[in-house]
C-alpha cells in the first residue's frame, strides 16, 4: 500500500508569500516616504513580528478543530456569533476595498502602457479601468481553474520582472538619496511613524490562508508554523529590497506629486523613470506593477466572489454566477470610476479593517482556546502577556487610521 506523500514545505511557504506579496507593496514607498528608508525597515521588522505572532495564534486555535474548519467556524465556536459577524464584515470590507484599489491602479497602468506601446489608440482612465476590470473579471466568473491558469502566468512573469528590474535599481541606488542627505527641506521622520502603520500592515495580510494550510498539512502544526515563518520572511526581504530600490533612486521631495494623486502607481513609476539610468528598467517596472496588481486582483476577487456566493446562497449555474459577478465587481468598479486616485487611501482603509480580522481576532481566538482546551498540540510562546500586546497593537492601528483621517497625527505630504 502506497503511503500518501506529504505536501512540501516549499509549497505552503509560497502560498503564504504569494498571498502577502501583491499590489500592497507598490503603495509602501509612498505611504512610508515620511519615515524614509531606515524608518521603513524598522517598521517592516516590527509589523512582520506582530503579524507572524497573530498568524501563529490563529494556528494554535485552529488545531483544536476538525480538518477543514475555517475562520468562520473557529470564530463562531470560540467567540460567539457576534464576533463572527464582525469578523465577516471586516473580511468582506477588506476584499471590496482592495478590489477598488487594484482596479484604480490597474486602470492607470493600462492607460500608461497604451500611451507607450499603442499611442495611436485613444484611451482615457475610465476606459482603461473598464478594460482591466472586465478582462480579469471574466476569468474569475468562469471558474477557479481559469483563475489558477492565468495566475500562474502572471505570478511567473511578476517574479521575473521583479528580479530583473530591482537588480538594475539596486545597483543604481545612491546612498545620499537612500539616507536623504540630498534633502534641502524637512528632515524629520519620527512624527510620520503612526500614519505609516495602516498601509504597512496590509502588506502582511496572509492570515486567511492559515486554516487552508492546517487542512493541507493534515493538522501538522509545526509544518504550518515553518511555512508561515519562511513565507512571511521571504515577503519581508522582498519588501525591504523594493523599498531600497525605490527610495534609493527617487528623492524624498519627489513624492509630493505622487502623494497628491493618492499614491497612484503610474505616477510613482513615471517619477522613478526620470531618475533611473536605464530606460528598460522603467518598462520592466511597468510590467512588474501590472502583473502584481493583476495577480492580487484575481486572488482577492476570487475570495470575494466565493464569499458573496455563499453569503447570498447564489447557485453555481450560469445565472447564479452572473449575479455573483455583478455583486462582486460593480460596486468597486463604480468607486474606481468616481475616485480614480485613491490607491494609498484605499489600502489605508484596508489597514483599518485588517486590524480586526488579522490581528485582534486571532489573539482573542488563542486566548479563548486556552481557556476552553486544557491541552494543546501547539502553543505560541509568551503566555497571555503576548496576546494582550498583539491586541494592543491592533487597537493602536485603528487609532492611527482614525486619527490620521481626523488630522490629529502628522501625515507626510512631500512639501
XYZ file of C-alpha atoms in Angstrom:
415
model
C 0.000 0.000 0.000
C 1.479 3.355 -1.028
C 1.774 5.964 1.626
C 0.349 9.358 0.701
C 3.136 11.848 0.120
C 3.156 14.818 2.492
C 2.860 18.224 0.780
C 6.152 20.063 0.518
C 7.098 22.841 2.905
C 8.091 24.959 -0.088
C 4.562 24.843 -1.465
C 2.994 26.135 1.748
C 5.664 28.803 2.096
C 4.940 30.041 -1.425
C 1.208 30.194 -0.659
C 1.975 32.478 2.302
C 4.471 34.615 0.386
C 2.298 34.805 -2.717
C -0.731 35.933 -0.731
C 1.249 38.567 1.160
C 3.208 39.949 -1.798
C 0.993 41.897 -4.134
C -0.011 45.380 -5.074
C 0.184 46.479 -1.439
C 3.957 46.619 -1.786
C 3.549 49.217 -4.545
C 1.890 51.547 -2.030
C 4.618 51.166 0.600
C 7.289 53.524 -0.820
C 4.728 56.351 -0.972
C 2.897 55.604 2.267
C 6.204 55.240 4.127
C 8.028 58.153 2.459
C 7.595 60.199 5.632
C 9.755 57.842 7.710
C 12.027 57.099 4.705
C 14.251 54.039 4.335
C 15.673 53.406 7.814
C 12.290 54.012 9.430
C 10.618 51.772 6.838
C 12.970 48.866 7.574
C 12.381 49.158 11.331
C 8.606 49.343 10.843
C 8.644 46.364 8.470
C 10.539 44.288 11.045
C 8.144 45.227 13.833
C 4.949 44.558 11.864
C 6.378 41.331 10.448
C 6.937 40.164 14.029
C 3.442 41.116 15.223
C 1.616 39.641 12.231
C 3.642 36.430 12.414
C 2.616 36.083 16.060
C -1.061 36.687 15.253
C -0.905 34.096 12.427
C 0.595 31.537 14.824
C -2.112 32.371 17.391
C -4.729 31.628 14.733
C -2.893 28.360 14.029
C -2.969 27.454 17.749
C -6.749 27.925 17.895
C -7.335 26.219 14.528
C -5.614 22.989 15.614
C -8.377 22.305 18.170
C -10.911 21.835 15.358
C -11.532 19.189 12.726
C -9.796 19.327 9.359
C -11.463 21.817 7.042
C -12.633 24.167 9.809
C -12.357 27.721 8.528
C -12.183 31.205 10.037
C -15.972 31.454 10.421
C -16.354 28.117 12.226
C -13.483 28.800 14.616
C -14.652 32.332 15.442
C -18.293 31.302 15.983
C -17.439 28.428 18.318
C -14.772 30.207 20.350
C -16.011 33.820 20.424
C -19.711 33.620 19.524
C -21.907 34.772 16.665
C -21.464 38.488 17.387
C -17.696 38.357 16.960
C -18.124 36.177 13.869
C -20.410 38.760 12.248
C -17.866 41.493 12.983
C -15.115 39.291 11.575
C -17.130 38.539 8.424
C -17.892 42.217 7.823
C -14.205 43.080 8.256
C -13.103 40.416 5.772
C -15.704 41.458 3.155
C -14.881 45.143 3.658
C -11.164 44.466 3.149
C -11.764 42.495 -0.046
C -14.036 45.177 -1.551
C -11.606 47.973 -0.706
C -8.653 46.063 -2.146
C -10.623 45.319 -5.319
C -11.285 49.051 -5.712
C -7.586 49.801 -5.145
C -6.498 47.262 -7.752
C -8.986 48.478 -10.386
C -7.827 52.051 -9.771
C -4.130 51.308 -10.188
C -4.638 48.655 -12.858
C -6.542 51.208 -14.917
C -3.778 53.799 -14.513
C -1.059 51.404 -15.654
C -3.228 50.118 -18.525
C -3.608 53.717 -19.713
C 0.152 54.273 -19.380
C 1.001 51.102 -21.337
C -1.356 52.063 -24.174
C 0.241 55.519 -24.362
C 3.693 53.953 -24.527
C 3.140 50.999 -26.885
C -0.008 51.948 -28.816
C -0.258 55.754 -28.840
C -2.490 55.630 -31.912
C -5.289 54.089 -29.777
C -7.015 56.843 -27.767
C -7.811 55.636 -24.249
C -8.598 57.518 -21.034
C -8.554 56.370 -17.412
C -12.231 55.364 -17.410
C -11.837 53.149 -20.494
C -8.587 51.674 -19.148
C -10.160 50.818 -15.770
C -13.139 49.174 -17.505
C -10.829 47.151 -19.764
C -8.645 45.996 -16.857
C -11.601 45.027 -14.652
C -13.749 43.305 -17.284
C -10.894 41.269 -18.781
C -9.824 39.811 -15.433
C -13.364 39.564 -14.026
C -14.153 37.203 -16.884
C -11.598 34.668 -15.594
C -12.975 34.904 -12.040
C -16.548 34.476 -13.267
C -15.735 31.424 -15.398
C -14.125 29.225 -12.739
C -11.405 28.806 -10.120
C -9.446 26.725 -12.634
C -9.399 29.651 -15.077
C -8.018 31.892 -12.316
C -5.421 29.241 -11.481
C -4.155 29.170 -15.073
C -3.914 32.933 -15.589
C -2.497 33.498 -12.081
C 0.348 31.058 -12.770
C 1.311 33.039 -15.873
C 1.044 36.395 -14.078
C 2.995 35.355 -10.981
C 5.750 33.781 -13.099
C 6.064 36.971 -15.119
C 5.922 39.116 -11.984
C 8.815 37.253 -10.339
C 10.983 37.535 -13.468
C 10.177 41.239 -13.938
C 10.775 41.950 -10.232
C 14.258 40.468 -10.145
C 15.290 41.971 -13.481
C 14.044 45.441 -12.530
C 15.230 45.548 -8.915
C 18.696 44.288 -9.855
C 19.146 47.375 -12.032
C 17.523 49.661 -9.467
C 19.613 48.374 -6.573
C 22.843 48.850 -8.500
C 21.809 52.409 -9.395
C 20.640 53.290 -5.852
C 22.578 56.171 -4.285
C 23.390 56.286 -0.590
C 22.839 60.052 -0.345
C 19.272 59.620 -1.652
C 18.654 56.489 0.451
C 19.752 58.300 3.604
C 18.030 61.541 2.462
C 21.258 63.556 2.564
C 20.200 65.434 -0.583
C 17.137 66.943 1.102
C 17.046 70.722 1.343
C 13.766 70.843 3.225
C 12.174 68.843 6.031
C 14.358 66.163 7.612
C 12.019 64.929 10.348
C 10.874 61.304 10.285
C 9.520 60.090 13.628
C 6.345 62.266 13.562
C 5.169 60.324 10.480
C 5.576 56.856 12.022
C 1.967 56.419 13.168
C 0.471 57.416 9.807
C 2.612 54.773 8.035
C 1.402 51.828 10.117
C -2.021 51.042 8.495
C -0.653 50.670 4.948
C 2.356 48.655 6.099
C 0.079 46.250 7.997
C -1.811 45.308 4.810
C 1.458 44.066 3.293
C 1.453 41.062 5.632
C -2.166 40.041 5.085
C -1.902 36.281 4.505
C -3.832 35.058 7.558
C -6.825 33.849 5.563
C -4.515 31.062 4.285
C -3.683 29.632 7.730
C -6.808 27.410 8.031
C -6.173 26.227 4.457
C -2.628 25.158 5.374
C -3.836 23.405 8.536
C -6.028 21.256 6.298
C -3.328 20.980 3.615
C -0.727 19.651 6.069
C -3.191 17.368 7.861
C -3.071 19.416 11.111
C 0.719 19.236 11.346
C 1.192 22.380 13.441
C 4.977 22.534 13.127
C 4.873 22.329 9.347
C 2.300 25.122 9.152
C 4.431 27.181 11.541
C 7.530 26.764 9.350
C 5.525 27.629 6.219
C 4.295 30.830 7.900
C 7.797 31.776 9.064
C 9.537 31.065 5.734
C 6.819 32.612 3.571
C 6.440 35.771 5.655
C 10.223 36.184 5.930
C 10.516 35.951 2.147
C 7.865 38.663 1.823
C 9.764 40.822 4.329
C 13.026 40.536 2.363
C 11.297 41.420 -0.917
C 9.594 44.455 0.672
C 12.899 45.772 2.015
C 14.568 45.221 -1.379
C 11.747 47.088 -3.144
C 11.872 49.922 -0.620
C 15.619 50.252 -1.161
C 15.206 50.124 -4.945
C 12.631 52.949 -4.985
C 13.867 55.159 -2.149
C 17.466 54.768 -3.271
C 16.663 56.347 -6.650
C 13.746 58.732 -6.120
C 14.458 61.624 -3.695
C 12.050 62.115 -0.810
C 10.914 65.539 -2.053
C 9.780 63.988 -5.373
C 6.959 62.122 -3.614
C 4.835 65.291 -3.344
C 3.036 64.891 -6.719
C 2.643 61.146 -6.114
C 1.034 61.762 -2.716
C -1.170 64.473 -4.256
C -2.579 61.817 -6.600
C -3.321 59.392 -3.775
C -0.215 57.269 -4.340
C -1.155 56.479 -7.943
C 1.253 53.741 -9.071
C 1.572 55.040 -12.630
C 2.616 58.445 -11.239
C 5.193 56.757 -8.977
C 6.671 54.768 -11.854
C 6.663 57.843 -14.086
C 8.613 59.824 -11.474
C 11.033 56.943 -10.986
C 11.632 56.676 -14.736
C 13.108 60.174 -14.715
C 15.860 59.124 -12.286
C 16.886 55.609 -13.276
C 19.730 55.463 -15.849
C 18.431 52.530 -17.952
C 15.146 53.036 -19.782
C 14.443 49.296 -19.993
C 14.140 49.169 -16.196
C 11.173 51.508 -16.436
C 9.450 49.149 -18.882
C 10.153 46.175 -16.588
C 8.769 48.106 -13.627
C 5.572 48.862 -15.511
C 5.103 45.186 -16.300
C 6.022 44.116 -12.761
C 3.490 46.536 -11.262
C 0.839 45.483 -13.754
C 1.282 41.766 -13.088
C 1.465 42.303 -9.314
C -1.817 44.227 -9.364
C -3.484 41.781 -11.773
C -2.482 38.692 -9.754
C -3.584 40.326 -6.498
C -6.857 41.366 -8.139
C -7.527 37.770 -9.193
C -6.772 36.314 -5.760
C -8.777 38.897 -3.826
C -11.806 38.880 -6.139
C -11.911 35.075 -6.277
C -12.187 35.070 -2.479
C -14.811 37.826 -2.606
C -16.725 36.001 -5.383
C -16.943 32.811 -3.310
C -17.829 34.784 -0.165
C -20.694 36.571 -1.964
C -21.984 33.296 -3.470
C -22.049 31.670 -0.033
C -23.476 34.714 1.752
C -26.434 35.120 -0.615
C -26.743 31.386 -1.410
C -26.363 32.012 -5.141
C -26.158 28.969 -7.400
C -23.220 27.778 -9.472
C -25.242 27.809 -12.695
C -24.765 30.496 -15.362
C -27.373 32.916 -13.971
C -26.138 32.397 -10.402
C -22.547 33.189 -11.377
C -23.670 36.249 -13.361
C -25.489 37.626 -10.299
C -22.496 36.877 -8.095
C -20.162 38.601 -10.564
C -22.339 41.713 -10.654
C -22.390 41.986 -6.849
C -18.640 41.333 -6.724
C -17.371 43.700 -9.402
C -19.871 46.532 -9.982
C -19.524 48.397 -6.611
C -15.692 48.646 -6.643
C -15.674 49.430 -10.375
C -18.073 52.347 -9.871
C -15.941 53.602 -6.971
C -12.847 53.462 -9.172
C -14.534 55.475 -11.922
C -15.735 58.098 -9.408
C -12.484 58.272 -7.375
C -9.628 57.327 -9.738
C -6.738 58.439 -7.494
C -7.306 56.662 -4.213
C -4.807 53.782 -4.218
C -2.908 54.523 -0.980
C -6.069 55.838 0.706
C -7.888 52.612 -0.156
C -5.009 50.471 1.124
C -5.210 52.515 4.349
C -8.910 51.657 4.706
C -7.996 48.000 4.302
C -5.399 48.504 7.030
C -8.195 49.629 9.335
C -10.289 46.512 8.679
C -7.436 44.006 8.889
C -6.739 45.242 12.422
C -9.835 43.291 13.407
C -9.671 40.001 11.492
C -5.890 39.738 11.087
C -4.622 40.962 14.469
C -7.276 41.282 17.182
C -9.460 38.243 16.311
C -6.546 35.717 16.134
C -5.268 36.908 19.524
C -8.756 36.591 21.044
C -9.101 33.117 19.495
C -5.847 31.960 21.094
C -6.973 33.353 24.462
C -10.381 31.658 24.237
C -8.930 28.331 23.079
C -6.545 28.235 26.049
C -9.463 28.703 28.411
C -11.615 26.094 26.661
C -8.992 23.403 25.987
C -6.586 22.293 28.701
C -4.198 20.554 26.300
C -2.767 21.818 23.034
C -0.533 20.196 20.402
C 0.891 23.608 19.555
C 1.109 26.738 21.670
C 2.560 30.174 20.934
C 5.165 31.316 23.452
C 4.717 34.346 25.696
C 1.514 33.462 27.532
C -1.358 35.909 27.873
C 1.016 38.875 28.046
C 1.923 38.460 24.383
C -1.745 38.070 23.464
C -2.558 41.375 25.153
C 0.344 43.091 23.364
C -0.884 41.872 19.953
C -4.410 43.110 20.748
C -2.924 46.446 21.857
C -1.169 46.777 18.502
C -4.437 46.095 16.672
C -6.105 48.867 18.679
C -3.116 51.157 18.000
C -3.521 50.601 14.256
C -7.217 51.541 14.454
C -6.257 54.692 16.374
C -3.594 55.553 13.788
C -6.024 55.365 10.923
C -8.863 57.259 12.618
C -6.507 59.925 13.978
C -4.903 60.275 10.551
C -8.282 60.810 8.901
C -9.167 63.436 11.507
C -5.826 65.205 11.038
C -4.721 64.517 14.605
C -1.390 62.928 13.665
C 1.180 64.296 11.156
C 0.875 62.992 7.590
C 3.750 63.465 5.172
C 2.802 65.474 2.066
C 6.220 65.743 0.489
C 6.180 69.530 0.688
